[in-house]
Coordinates of N, CA, C and O in Angstrom, one line a residue:
M83 N 76.5 32.0 -29.5 CA 76.9 31.0 -28.7 C 77.4 31.8 -27.3 O 78.1 32.9 -27.8
A84 N 77.1 31.5 -26.3 CA 77.6 31.8 -25.0 C 79.2 31.9 -24.9 O 79.7 31.0 -25.2
P85 N 79.7 33.0 -24.2 CA 81.3 33.0 -24.3 C 81.8 31.9 -23.5 O 82.8 31.5 -23.8
S86 N 81.2 31.4 -22.4 CA 81.6 30.4 -21.7 C 81.8 29.1 -22.5 O 82.5 28.2 -22.1
T87 N 81.0 29.0 -23.6 CA 80.8 27.6 -24.2 C 82.0 28.0 -25.2 O 82.6 26.8 -25.5
M88 N 82.3 29.1 -25.7 CA 83.3 29.3 -26.7 C 84.8 29.0 -26.0 O 85.5 28.4 -26.4
E89 N 84.8 29.2 -24.7 CA 86.0 29.1 -23.8 C 86.3 27.6 -23.7 O 87.2 27.0 -23.8
T90 N 85.1 26.9 -23.5 CA 85.3 25.3 -23.6 C 85.7 24.8 -24.8 O 86.5 23.9 -24.9
A91 N 85.1 25.4 -25.9 CA 85.4 25.0 -27.1 C 87.0 25.1 -27.5 O 87.6 24.2 -28.4
R92 N 87.8 26.0 -26.9 CA 89.1 26.0 -27.0 C 90.0 24.9 -26.9 O 90.9 24.5 -27.6
D93 N 89.5 23.9 -26.2 CA 90.2 22.8 -26.0 C 90.0 21.6 -27.0 O 90.6 20.6 -27.1
L94 N 88.9 21.9 -27.6 CA 88.5 20.9 -28.6 C 89.2 20.9 -30.0 O 89.0 20.1 -30.9
Y95 N 89.7 22.2 -30.4 CA 90.2 22.6 -31.8 C 91.5 23.0 -31.7 O 92.0 23.4 -30.8
S96 N 92.3 22.5 -32.8 CA 93.5 22.7 -32.9 C 93.8 24.3 -33.2 O 94.9 25.0 -33.0
D97 N 93.0 24.8 -34.0 CA 93.1 26.3 -34.3 C 92.2 27.1 -33.4 O 91.8 28.2 -33.7
A98 N 92.2 26.7 -32.3 CA 91.4 27.6 -31.2 C 91.8 28.9 -30.9 O 91.2 29.8 -30.4
N99 N 93.1 29.2 -31.2 CA 93.8 30.4 -31.2 C 92.9 31.5 -31.8 O 93.1 32.8 -31.7
L100 N 92.3 31.1 -32.8 CA 91.5 32.1 -33.7 C 90.4 32.5 -33.1 O 89.6 33.6 -33.4
I101 N 89.6 31.9 -32.0 CA 88.6 32.4 -31.2 C 89.0 33.3 -30.4 O 90.0 33.2 -29.6
P102 N 88.2 34.6 -30.4 CA 88.7 35.7 -29.8 C 88.4 35.4 -28.2 O 87.5 34.7 -27.9
P103 N 89.2 35.9 -27.4 CA 89.0 35.8 -26.0 C 87.5 36.2 -25.4 O 87.1 37.1 -25.9
Q104 N 87.1 35.8 -24.2 CA 85.7 36.3 -23.8 C 85.9 37.5 -23.3 O 86.8 37.9 -22.6
P105 N 85.1 38.6 -23.6 CA 85.0 39.9 -23.3 C 84.7 40.0 -21.7 O 84.1 39.2 -21.2
D106 N 85.5 40.9 -20.9 CA 85.1 41.2 -19.6 C 83.7 41.8 -19.5 O 83.3 42.6 -20.3
N107 N 82.9 41.2 -18.4 CA 81.6 41.8 -18.3 C 80.7 41.6 -19.5 O 80.0 42.5 -19.8
F108 N 80.7 40.4 -20.1 CA 79.9 40.2 -21.4 C 78.6 40.3 -21.0 O 78.0 39.6 -20.2
H109 N 77.6 41.1 -21.9 CA 76.3 40.9 -21.7 C 75.7 41.1 -23.1 O 75.9 41.8 -23.9
C110 N 74.7 40.2 -23.3 CA 74.0 40.0 -24.5 C 72.7 40.6 -24.5 O 71.9 40.1 -24.0
P111 N 72.4 41.8 -24.9 CA 71.2 42.4 -24.8 C 70.0 41.6 -25.4 O 68.8 41.6 -24.7
S112 N 70.4 41.1 -26.5 CA 69.2 40.1 -27.2 C 68.8 39.2 -26.4 O 67.5 38.9 -26.3
C113 N 69.7 38.4 -25.8 CA 69.5 37.2 -25.1 C 68.7 37.6 -23.8 O 67.7 36.9 -23.3
S114 N 69.0 38.6 -23.1 CA 68.5 39.3 -21.9 C 66.9 39.7 -22.1 O 66.1 39.5 -21.6
L115 N 66.7 40.4 -23.4 CA 65.4 40.7 -23.7 C 64.6 39.7 -24.2 O 63.3 39.6 -23.7
S116 N 65.0 38.6 -24.7 CA 64.2 37.4 -25.2 C 63.9 36.7 -24.0 O 62.9 35.9 -24.2
K117 N 64.5 36.6 -22.8 CA 64.2 35.9 -21.7 C 63.4 36.7 -20.8 O 63.2 36.3 -19.6
S118 N 63.3 37.9 -20.9 CA 62.3 38.7 -19.9 C 61.0 38.3 -19.6 O 60.2 37.9 -20.6
N119 N 60.5 38.3 -18.4 CA 59.1 38.1 -18.1 C 58.6 38.9 -16.9 O 59.6 39.6 -16.3
H120 N 57.4 38.7 -16.5 CA 56.9 39.3 -15.4 C 56.7 38.8 -14.3 O 56.7 39.2 -13.1
S121 N 56.8 37.3 -14.1 CA 56.8 36.6 -12.7 C 57.4 35.2 -13.0 O 57.2 34.6 -14.2
K122 N 57.8 34.7 -12.1 CA 58.3 33.2 -12.2 C 57.1 32.2 -11.8 O 56.2 32.3 -11.0
P123 N 57.3 31.4 -12.8 CA 56.2 30.1 -12.7 C 56.3 29.3 -11.4 O 57.3 29.1 -11.1
T124 N 55.3 28.9 -10.7 CA 55.5 28.1 -9.5 C 55.5 26.7 -10.0 O 55.0 26.4 -10.9
S125 N 56.0 26.0 -9.0 CA 56.3 24.5 -9.5 C 54.8 23.8 -9.1 O 53.9 24.3 -8.4
T126 N 54.5 22.8 -10.0 CA 53.3 21.9 -10.0 C 53.7 20.4 -9.5 O 54.6 19.8 -9.7
E127 N 52.8 20.2 -8.4 CA 53.1 18.8 -7.7 C 52.7 17.8 -8.8 O 51.6 17.8 -9.4
I128 N 53.6 17.0 -8.9 CA 53.2 15.9 -10.0 C 52.8 14.4 -9.0 O 53.4 14.1 -8.2
I129 N 51.4 14.2 -9.7 CA 51.0 12.8 -9.2 C 51.0 11.7 -10.1 O 50.6 11.8 -11.4
H130 N 52.1 10.8 -9.9 CA 52.4 9.9 -10.9 C 51.5 8.7 -11.2 O 51.8 7.9 -12.1
D131 N 50.4 8.6 -10.4 CA 49.4 7.5 -10.8 C 48.4 8.2 -11.7 O 47.5 7.5 -12.0
Q132 N 48.4 9.4 -12.1 CA 47.4 10.0 -13.0 C 48.1 10.3 -14.3 O 49.2 10.7 -14.0
E133 N 47.4 10.2 -15.3 CA 47.8 10.7 -16.5 C 47.3 12.3 -17.0 O 45.9 12.1 -17.0
I134 N 48.0 13.2 -16.8 CA 47.6 14.6 -16.9 C 48.2 15.2 -18.1 O 49.3 15.0 -18.5
I135 N 47.3 16.2 -18.7 CA 47.7 16.7 -19.9 C 47.5 18.2 -19.5 O 46.4 18.7 -19.0
H136 N 48.6 18.9 -19.7 CA 48.7 20.4 -19.4 C 48.5 21.0 -20.8 O 49.1 20.8 -21.8
S137 N 47.7 22.2 -20.9 CA 47.7 22.8 -21.9 C 47.3 24.4 -21.8 O 46.7 24.8 -20.8
D138 N 47.5 25.1 -22.9 CA 47.5 26.5 -23.1 C 47.4 27.0 -24.4 O 48.0 26.4 -25.2
L139 N 46.5 28.1 -24.7 CA 46.4 28.5 -25.9 C 47.1 29.9 -26.1 O 47.1 30.8 -25.2
C140 N 48.1 30.0 -27.1 CA 48.9 31.0 -27.1 C 48.1 32.3 -27.7 O 47.5 32.0 -28.8
R141 N 48.4 33.5 -27.4 CA 47.6 34.6 -27.8 C 47.7 35.0 -29.4 O 48.7 34.2 -30.0
S142 N 47.0 35.7 -29.9 CA 46.9 35.8 -31.3 C 48.3 36.6 -31.9 O 48.9 37.6 -31.2
F143 N 48.8 36.0 -32.9 CA 49.9 36.6 -33.6 C 49.6 37.7 -34.4 O 48.3 37.8 -35.0
P144 N 50.5 38.9 -34.7 CA 49.9 40.0 -35.4 C 49.8 39.7 -37.1 O 49.0 40.1 -37.7
V145 N 50.8 38.7 -37.2 CA 50.7 38.2 -38.7 C 50.3 36.8 -38.8 O 50.7 36.0 -38.1
P146 N 49.3 36.1 -39.7 CA 49.2 35.0 -39.8 C 50.3 34.2 -40.4 O 51.3 34.5 -41.2
S147 N 50.3 32.9 -40.0 CA 51.3 32.0 -40.7 C 51.1 31.6 -42.1 O 50.0 32.1 -42.6
F148 N 52.0 30.7 -42.6 CA 51.7 30.5 -43.9 C 50.4 29.7 -44.2 O 49.9 29.6 -45.2
G149 N 49.9 29.2 -43.1 CA 48.7 28.2 -43.2 C 47.5 29.2 -42.9 O 46.4 28.5 -42.5
N150 N 47.8 30.3 -42.6 CA 46.6 31.3 -42.1 C 46.3 31.0 -40.5 O 45.1 31.6 -40.2
S151 N 47.2 30.4 -39.9 CA 46.8 30.3 -38.3 C 47.4 31.6 -37.6 O 48.3 32.2 -37.9
L152 N 46.7 31.9 -36.6 CA 47.0 33.0 -35.5 C 47.1 32.6 -34.3 O 47.8 33.3 -33.4
Y153 N 46.9 31.4 -33.8 CA 47.1 30.8 -32.5 C 47.6 29.2 -32.6 O 47.5 28.9 -33.6
Y154 N 48.2 29.1 -31.6 CA 48.8 27.6 -31.4 C 48.4 27.2 -29.9 O 48.3 28.1 -29.0
Q155 N 48.2 26.1 -29.7 CA 47.7 25.3 -28.4 C 48.9 24.4 -28.2 O 49.0 23.6 -29.0
S156 N 49.4 24.5 -27.1 CA 50.4 23.5 -26.6 C 49.7 22.4 -25.7 O 48.8 22.8 -24.8
F157 N 50.2 21.2 -25.8 CA 49.6 20.1 -25.0 C 51.0 19.3 -24.4 O 51.9 19.0 -25.2
I158 N 51.1 19.2 -23.1 CA 52.3 18.6 -22.5 C 51.8 17.5 -21.5 O 51.1 17.7 -20.8
H159 N 52.2 16.4 -22.0 CA 52.2 15.0 -21.0 C 52.9 15.3 -19.7 O 54.1 15.3 -20.0
E160 N 52.2 15.4 -18.6 CA 52.9 15.7 -17.4 C 54.0 14.7 -17.1 O 55.2 15.0 -16.8
R161 N 53.9 13.3 -17.3 CA 54.8 12.4 -16.8 C 56.0 12.4 -17.7 O 57.1 12.2 -17.2
S162 N 55.9 12.3 -19.1 CA 56.9 12.4 -20.0 C 57.5 13.7 -20.4 O 58.6 14.0 -20.9
R163 N 56.7 14.7 -20.1 CA 56.9 16.1 -20.7 C 57.1 16.1 -22.2 O 57.7 17.2 -22.7
C164 N 56.4 15.2 -22.8 CA 56.3 15.2 -24.3 C 55.6 16.3 -24.5 O 54.2 16.3 -24.2
A165 N 55.8 17.3 -25.6 CA 54.8 18.4 -26.0 C 54.4 18.1 -27.3 O 55.2 17.6 -28.1
F166 N 53.3 18.6 -27.6 CA 52.6 18.6 -28.8 C 52.0 20.1 -29.2 O 51.6 20.6 -28.2
V167 N 52.0 20.5 -30.4 CA 51.5 21.8 -30.6 C 50.5 21.6 -31.9 O 50.6 20.9 -32.7
Q168 N 49.3 22.2 -31.5 CA 48.2 22.4 -32.8 C 48.2 23.8 -33.0 O 48.1 24.8 -32.3
F169 N 47.9 24.2 -34.5 CA 47.8 25.5 -34.9 C 46.3 25.8 -35.2 O 45.7 24.8 -35.8
Y170 N 45.8 26.9 -35.0 CA 44.3 27.1 -35.4 C 44.1 28.6 -36.2 O 45.1 29.5 -35.8
R171 N 43.2 28.6 -37.0 CA 42.8 29.9 -37.5 C 42.1 30.9 -36.7 O 42.3 32.1 -36.6
S172 N 41.3 30.3 -35.6 CA 40.7 31.2 -34.8 C 40.6 30.6 -33.4 O 40.7 29.3 -33.1
K173 N 40.3 31.3 -32.3 CA 40.5 30.9 -31.0 C 39.4 29.9 -30.8 O 39.4 29.0 -30.0
S174 N 38.1 29.9 -31.5 CA 37.1 29.0 -31.3 C 37.3 27.7 -31.7 O 36.7 26.8 -31.4
D175 N 38.4 27.5 -32.5 CA 38.8 26.2 -32.8 C 39.4 25.3 -31.9 O 39.7 23.9 -31.9
A176 N 39.8 25.9 -30.8 CA 40.5 25.3 -29.6 C 39.8 23.9 -29.1 O 40.5 22.9 -28.7
A177 N 38.4 24.2 -28.9 CA 37.5 23.3 -28.1 C 37.7 22.0 -29.1 O 37.9 20.8 -28.4
Q178 N 37.5 22.1 -30.3 CA 37.4 20.7 -31.1 C 39.0 20.3 -31.1 O 39.1 19.0 -31.2
G179 N 39.7 21.2 -31.2 CA 41.2 20.8 -31.5 C 41.5 20.0 -30.1 O 42.3 19.0 -30.1
T180 N 41.3 20.3 -28.8 CA 41.3 19.7 -27.7 C 40.7 18.3 -27.6 O 41.5 17.4 -27.2
I181 N 39.6 18.2 -28.0 CA 38.8 17.1 -28.3 C 39.5 16.0 -29.2 O 40.1 15.0 -29.0
D182 N 39.9 16.7 -30.3 CA 40.6 15.7 -31.3 C 42.0 15.4 -30.7 O 42.5 14.2 -30.9
F183 N 42.6 16.0 -30.1 CA 43.9 15.7 -29.5 C 44.1 14.7 -28.5 O 44.7 13.8 -28.6
I184 N 42.9 14.7 -27.4 CA 42.8 13.7 -26.4 C 42.4 12.5 -27.1 O 43.0 11.3 -26.7
K185 N 41.6 12.6 -28.0 CA 41.2 11.1 -28.7 C 42.4 10.5 -29.5 O 42.6 9.1 -29.2
E186 N 43.2 11.4 -30.2 CA 44.4 10.8 -30.7 C 45.5 10.2 -29.9 O 45.9 9.3 -30.0
F187 N 45.6 11.2 -28.8 CA 46.6 10.9 -27.8 C 46.2 9.4 -27.2 O 47.2 8.6 -27.0
E188 N 45.0 9.2 -26.7 CA 44.8 7.9 -26.2 C 44.7 6.7 -27.2 O 45.2 5.7 -26.4
Q189 N 44.6 7.0 -28.2 CA 44.5 5.8 -29.3 C 45.9 5.7 -29.6 O 46.4 4.3 -29.7
Q190 N 47.0 6.6 -29.9 CA 48.2 6.4 -30.2 C 49.1 5.7 -29.0 O 49.9 5.0 -29.5
Y191 N 49.0 6.1 -27.9 CA 49.8 5.8 -26.6 C 49.1 4.8 -25.7 O 49.7 4.4 -24.9
K192 N 47.8 4.4 -26.1 CA 47.2 3.6 -25.3 C 47.2 3.9 -23.8 O 47.4 3.2 -22.8
I193 N 47.0 5.3 -23.4 CA 47.0 5.7 -22.3 C 45.5 6.7 -22.2 O 45.2 7.4 -23.1
D194 N 44.8 6.4 -20.9 CA 43.7 7.2 -20.6 C 43.9 8.4 -20.0 O 44.9 8.4 -18.9
V195 N 43.6 9.5 -20.6 CA 43.9 10.7 -19.8 C 42.8 10.9 -18.5 O 41.7 10.7 -18.7
D196 N 43.5 11.2 -17.3 CA 42.6 11.2 -16.2 C 42.4 12.6 -16.1 O 41.3 12.8 -15.3
A197 N 43.2 13.8 -16.3 CA 42.9 15.1 -16.1 C 43.7 15.9 -17.1 O 44.6 15.6 -17.6
F198 N 42.8 17.1 -17.3 CA 43.3 18.1 -18.1 C 43.5 19.3 -17.4 O 42.4 19.8 -16.8
H199 N 44.6 20.0 -17.4 CA 45.0 21.2 -16.8 C 45.0 22.2 -17.6 O 45.8 22.3 -18.5
S200 N 44.1 23.4 -17.3 CA 44.2 24.6 -18.2 C 43.9 25.9 -17.5 O 43.5 25.6 -16.3
D201 N 43.8 26.9 -18.1 CA 43.5 28.2 -17.4 C 42.0 28.1 -17.6 O 41.3 27.2 -18.2
G202 N 41.4 29.2 -17.0 CA 39.8 29.3 -17.1 C 39.3 29.9 -18.3 O 38.3 30.5 -18.5
G203 N 40.1 30.1 -19.6 CA 39.6 30.7 -20.6 C 38.5 30.2 -21.4 O 38.3 28.9 -21.2
G204 N 37.8 30.8 -22.3 CA 36.6 30.4 -22.7 C 37.0 29.5 -23.7 O 35.9 28.6 -24.0
E205 N 38.1 29.2 -24.2 CA 38.3 28.1 -25.1 C 38.2 26.9 -24.5 O 38.2 25.6 -25.1
F206 N 38.4 26.8 -23.1 CA 38.6 25.7 -22.3 C 37.3 25.5 -21.5 O 37.0 24.3 -21.1
V207 N 36.7 26.5 -20.9 CA 35.8 26.3 -20.2 C 34.2 26.5 -21.1 O 33.9 27.8 -21.3
N208 N 33.7 25.7 -21.6 CA 32.5 25.9 -22.5 C 31.8 24.5 -22.6 O 32.3 23.5 -21.9
H209 N 30.6 24.6 -22.9 CA 29.5 23.4 -23.1 C 30.3 22.2 -23.7 O 30.2 21.1 -23.3
T210 N 30.8 22.4 -24.8 CA 31.4 21.2 -25.6 C 32.5 20.5 -24.9 O 32.4 19.3 -24.7
L211 N 33.4 21.3 -24.3 CA 34.5 20.5 -23.6 C 34.0 20.0 -22.2 O 34.4 18.9 -21.8
K212 N 33.0 20.6 -21.6 CA 32.6 20.1 -20.4 C 31.8 18.8 -20.5 O 32.2 17.8 -19.7
K213 N 31.0 18.7 -21.7 CA 30.2 17.5 -21.9 C 31.3 16.3 -22.3 O 31.3 15.2 -21.9
F214 N 32.3 16.6 -23.1 CA 33.2 15.8 -23.6 C 34.0 15.0 -22.4 O 34.2 13.8 -22.2
F215 N 34.5 16.1 -21.3 CA 35.2 15.7 -20.3 C 34.4 14.6 -19.3 O 34.7 13.6 -18.7
K216 N 33.1 15.2 -19.2 CA 32.2 14.3 -18.3 C 32.1 13.0 -19.0 O 32.2 12.0 -18.3
D217 N 31.8 12.9 -20.3 CA 31.6 11.7 -20.9 C 32.8 10.8 -20.8 O 32.6 9.6 -20.8
K218 N 33.9 11.2 -20.8 CA 35.2 10.5 -20.8 C 35.7 10.3 -19.3 O 36.8 9.5 -19.2
G219 N 35.0 10.9 -18.5 CA 35.6 11.0 -17.2 C 36.9 11.5 -16.7 O 37.7 11.1 -15.9
I220 N 37.1 12.7 -17.5 CA 38.2 13.5 -17.2 C 38.0 14.6 -16.5 O 37.2 15.4 -16.5
K221 N 38.8 14.6 -15.4 CA 38.7 15.8 -14.3 C 39.5 17.1 -15.1 O 40.6 17.1 -15.6
H222 N 38.5 18.1 -15.2 CA 39.2 19.4 -15.6 C 39.7 20.2 -14.6 O 39.0 20.8 -13.8
Q223 N 41.2 20.4 -14.4 CA 41.6 21.1 -13.5 C 41.9 22.6 -14.0 O 42.6 22.8 -14.9
I224 N 41.1 23.5 -13.6 CA 41.2 24.9 -14.1 C 41.9 25.8 -12.9 O 41.7 25.8 -11.8
T225 N 42.9 26.6 -13.6 CA 43.7 27.6 -12.6 C 42.8 28.7 -12.3 O 41.9 29.2 -13.0
P226 N 43.3 29.4 -11.4 CA 42.6 30.7 -10.7 C 42.7 31.7 -11.9 O 43.6 31.8 -12.5
P227 N 41.7 32.8 -11.9 CA 42.0 33.7 -13.0 C 43.1 34.7 -12.8 O 43.6 34.8 -11.5
Y228 N 43.8 35.3 -13.7 CA 44.8 36.1 -13.7 C 46.2 35.6 -12.9 O 46.8 36.4 -12.2
S229 N 46.2 34.3 -13.1 CA 47.4 33.7 -12.4 C 48.2 32.7 -13.5 O 48.0 31.6 -13.4
P230 N 48.7 33.2 -14.6 CA 49.4 32.2 -15.4 C 50.3 31.3 -14.9 O 50.6 30.4 -15.4
E231 N 51.0 31.7 -13.8 CA 51.9 31.1 -13.1 C 51.4 29.6 -12.5 O 52.1 28.7 -12.3
S232 N 50.1 29.8 -12.3 CA 49.6 28.5 -11.7 C 49.3 27.5 -12.9 O 49.1 26.3 -12.4
N233 N 49.6 27.8 -14.1 CA 49.5 26.8 -15.3 C 50.9 26.5 -15.7 O 51.3 26.7 -16.9
G234 N 51.7 26.3 -14.6 CA 53.4 26.6 -14.9 C 53.7 25.7 -16.0 O 54.6 26.0 -16.9
I235 N 53.5 24.5 -16.1 CA 53.9 23.6 -17.2 C 53.9 24.2 -18.6 O 54.7 24.2 -19.3
A236 N 52.5 24.5 -18.9 CA 52.2 24.8 -20.1 C 52.6 26.3 -20.3 O 53.2 26.6 -21.4
E237 N 52.5 27.3 -19.2 CA 52.9 28.5 -19.6 C 54.5 28.5 -19.7 O 55.1 29.4 -20.5
R238 N 55.3 27.8 -19.2 CA 56.8 27.6 -19.2 C 57.1 27.1 -20.7 O 58.1 27.7 -21.2
F239 N 56.3 26.2 -21.1 CA 56.6 25.7 -22.6 C 56.5 26.9 -23.4 O 57.2 27.1 -24.5
N240 N 55.2 27.6 -23.4 CA 55.0 28.6 -24.2 C 56.1 30.0 -24.0 O 56.5 30.3 -25.2
R241 N 56.5 29.9 -22.9 CA 57.5 31.0 -22.6 C 58.8 30.5 -23.3 O 59.4 31.3 -23.9
T242 N 59.3 29.4 -23.3 CA 60.6 28.8 -23.6 C 60.4 29.0 -25.2 O 61.2 29.3 -26.0
M243 N 59.2 28.7 -26.0 CA 59.1 28.8 -27.4 C 59.2 30.3 -27.7 O 59.8 30.5 -28.7
G244 N 58.4 31.2 -27.1 CA 58.6 32.6 -27.2 C 60.0 33.3 -27.1 O 60.5 34.0 -28.0
E245 N 60.7 32.7 -26.3 CA 62.1 33.3 -25.8 C 62.9 32.9 -27.1 O 63.8 33.7 -27.8
R246 N 62.9 31.8 -27.7 CA 63.5 31.1 -28.7 C 63.3 31.8 -30.1 O 64.2 32.3 -30.8
V247 N 62.1 32.2 -30.2 CA 61.6 33.1 -31.4 C 62.0 34.4 -31.5 O 62.5 34.9 -32.3
R248 N 61.8 35.1 -30.1 CA 62.4 36.3 -30.1 C 63.9 36.4 -30.3 O 64.4 37.4 -30.8
A249 N 64.7 35.4 -29.7 CA 66.2 35.6 -29.7 C 66.5 35.5 -31.2 O 67.5 36.2 -31.6
M250 N 65.8 34.7 -32.1 CA 66.0 34.6 -33.3 C 65.8 35.9 -34.1 O 66.3 36.2 -35.3
L251 N 64.8 36.5 -33.9 CA 64.2 37.7 -34.5 C 64.9 39.1 -34.2 O 65.1 39.9 -35.0
L252 N 65.5 39.1 -32.9 CA 66.1 40.2 -32.6 C 67.6 40.5 -33.2 O 68.4 39.5 -33.5
P253 N 67.9 41.8 -33.5 CA 69.1 41.9 -34.1 C 70.3 41.8 -33.1 O 70.2 42.0 -32.0
L254 N 71.4 41.4 -33.6 CA 72.6 41.1 -32.8 C 73.4 42.2 -32.1 O 73.6 43.2 -32.7

């Protein structure tokens, strides 16, 4: 818990005198390391008359999950910022996973997806997805190569997830 939060908590508890005072120049190395990045994501202009899904495939983990998954793909609905995650055993599962997600999303929420925003990775730029997007009338918005900040919404979601996991794994 941040020291400033603990100072605020002093007013809420009768035994607050047991909470140690905030140290001068407090710095938590674990929190700083877990939030480190290489560049700031840029903002994405939101067009409210379109239904856009932002997506990104997270890189391979060194150790498989209990279900033997090595990758996860995030899907974020732009308007509501509601996020969904699917886990895959291999990178090649992402194309079919994207198709399955869009079909389920449209059916469950009675919303037609107008655009799909992703990076230009092979998991998103392939014959299977190109045909699916064309048949459904979905515009595929592809970010420029080597610019993860251009896929800001999905990259930010993945960054936040990574920061939380790293903070939990780092020693105090």
